């Protein structure tokens, strides 16, 4: 028997070690020890981690890599970022959107990031971002699963043409219905927008992913309305609430009511650790709120929690590198999820959990799954986060599409080793 790709001596996220992975025709055909077979390409994992690819469940690709255009965000706040984006939209071109987005996708592939859900602003009557990202989606289809969310950045009711533009974007082929209820002029308009947007999704058979309560205001409770509408319209499992930062500041008693509602509605919760802790708490002196939503509590109710990168070098965030391990690391630090088991959970928040939220088919390193995975310079998922591990190889459809040389440092110290591999510093198995 001959395979297209045979990976030897791999560790898997579930703890299995010394496993071989055989791929043919774009699929995983076998995952078991000591596979003896010919293959067009043999990749020795060397006892390192082979993981399904990273998944970014929340991003803004229409704005990525635009840092400094037309100016910098001086206050570092969410509201100045939105205002700055409004200025940038005036000079945005389709070619610029496509160029920057494709450049970011190159970076994503190098980081083993092969599925991205991107929100695209529809409050531009020219539909520049929508047109550009639809083109990008087609161009990257061979190597990145790119989902697009019709996002009325300026508010469904606050912006006079938002609803008609959103419907137009969906007609053009955008995948998912988005929203931003907390940015409407009143709480009532916010709740009304949630209802209307969920009805649009239900009528069209689409998923929903809504920026929800991205504020420090504990009275911003649109996630409650989103959970209710999800159940009313039978959208269970198809709806995500993104950010949910107001939950950080909510009364504990109210949260004890809210979390069961979210669990019953099967709403996915998407936190964006890097951005949430940067943009929230800006009105605080000391102590300063972290802003990230209540990840451990959401988890305790069985709610599917995913982490998103949100922004890379754009009006809201001047940092970022497309590294979902950096996102996972920040998420676990902010949530103080430092037990071994909790750290493994945070790795799942950038792999299997967002894959579930996005509805990805054939995801995983198991027989019958798509032959998409990444080889990391780390022994296991905990070490991968700790080290922000180098992506030694990225595989798509059984083909190696990106490689990086192992990180290794040469030493010139008398009586000490000649070189250091950071992966060798993993703790003892016990």
PDB file of N, CA, C and O in Angstrom, residues 63 129 236 243 267 295 315 393 398:
ATOM      1  N   UNK A  63      -9.719  45.029   7.699  1.00  0.00           N
ATOM      2  CA  UNK A  63      -8.923  46.097   8.315  1.00  0.00           C
ATOM      3  C   UNK A  63      -7.479  45.684   8.589  1.00  0.00           C
ATOM      4  O   UNK A  63      -6.650  46.542   8.911  1.00  0.00           O
ATOM      5  N   UNK A 129     -15.237  46.444   1.239  1.00  0.00           N
ATOM      6  CA  UNK A 129     -14.699  45.312   1.988  1.00  0.00           C
ATOM      7  C   UNK A 129     -15.332  44.007   1.582  1.00  0.00           C
ATOM      8  O   UNK A 129     -14.661  42.974   1.479  1.00  0.00           O
ATOM      9  N   UNK A 236     -30.427  26.823  17.634  1.00  0.00           N
ATOM     10  CA  UNK A 236     -29.470  26.227  18.560  1.00  0.00           C
ATOM     11  C   UNK A 236     -28.257  25.648  17.815  1.00  0.00           C
ATOM     12  O   UNK A 236     -28.406  24.967  16.796  1.00  0.00           O
ATOM     13  N   UNK A 243     -17.046  38.356  22.057  1.00  0.00           N
ATOM     14  CA  UNK A 243     -16.547  39.315  23.056  1.00  0.00           C
ATOM     15  C   UNK A 243     -17.182  39.078  24.429  1.00  0.00           C
ATOM     16  O   UNK A 243     -16.517  38.617  25.345  1.00  0.00           O
ATOM     17  N   UNK A 267     -25.499  28.442  22.596  1.00  0.00           N
ATOM     18  CA  UNK A 267     -24.784  29.568  22.020  1.00  0.00           C
ATOM     19  C   UNK A 267     -23.288  29.378  22.246  1.00  0.00           C
ATOM     20  O   UNK A 267     -22.857  29.078  23.357  1.00  0.00           O
ATOM     21  N   UNK A 295     -14.480  32.924  31.194  1.00  0.00           N
ATOM     22  CA  UNK A 295     -14.220  31.658  30.506  1.00  0.00           C
ATOM     23  C   UNK A 295     -14.404  30.442  31.423  1.00  0.00           C
ATOM     24  O   UNK A 295     -15.101  29.492  31.047  1.00  0.00           O
ATOM     25  N   UNK A 315      -6.764  49.522  13.168  1.00  0.00           N
ATOM     26  CA  UNK A 315      -7.110  50.684  14.006  1.00  0.00           C
ATOM     27  C   UNK A 315      -7.327  50.375  15.478  1.00  0.00           C
ATOM     28  O   UNK A 315      -7.276  51.292  16.308  1.00  0.00           O
ATOM     29  N   UNK A 393       6.094  22.163  10.292  1.00  0.00           N
ATOM     30  CA  UNK A 393       5.483  21.843   9.006  1.00  0.00           C
ATOM     31  C   UNK A 393       3.979  22.080   9.100  1.00  0.00           C
ATOM     32  O   UNK A 393       3.359  21.770  10.119  1.00  0.00           O
ATOM     33  N   UNK A 398      -2.914  16.740   2.768  1.00  0.00           N
ATOM     34  CA  UNK A 398      -1.836  15.777   2.618  1.00  0.00           C
ATOM     35  C   UNK A 398      -0.584  16.331   1.972  1.00  0.00           C
ATOM     36  O   UNK A 398       0.388  15.600   1.778  1.00  0.00           O
TER      37      UNK A 398
END
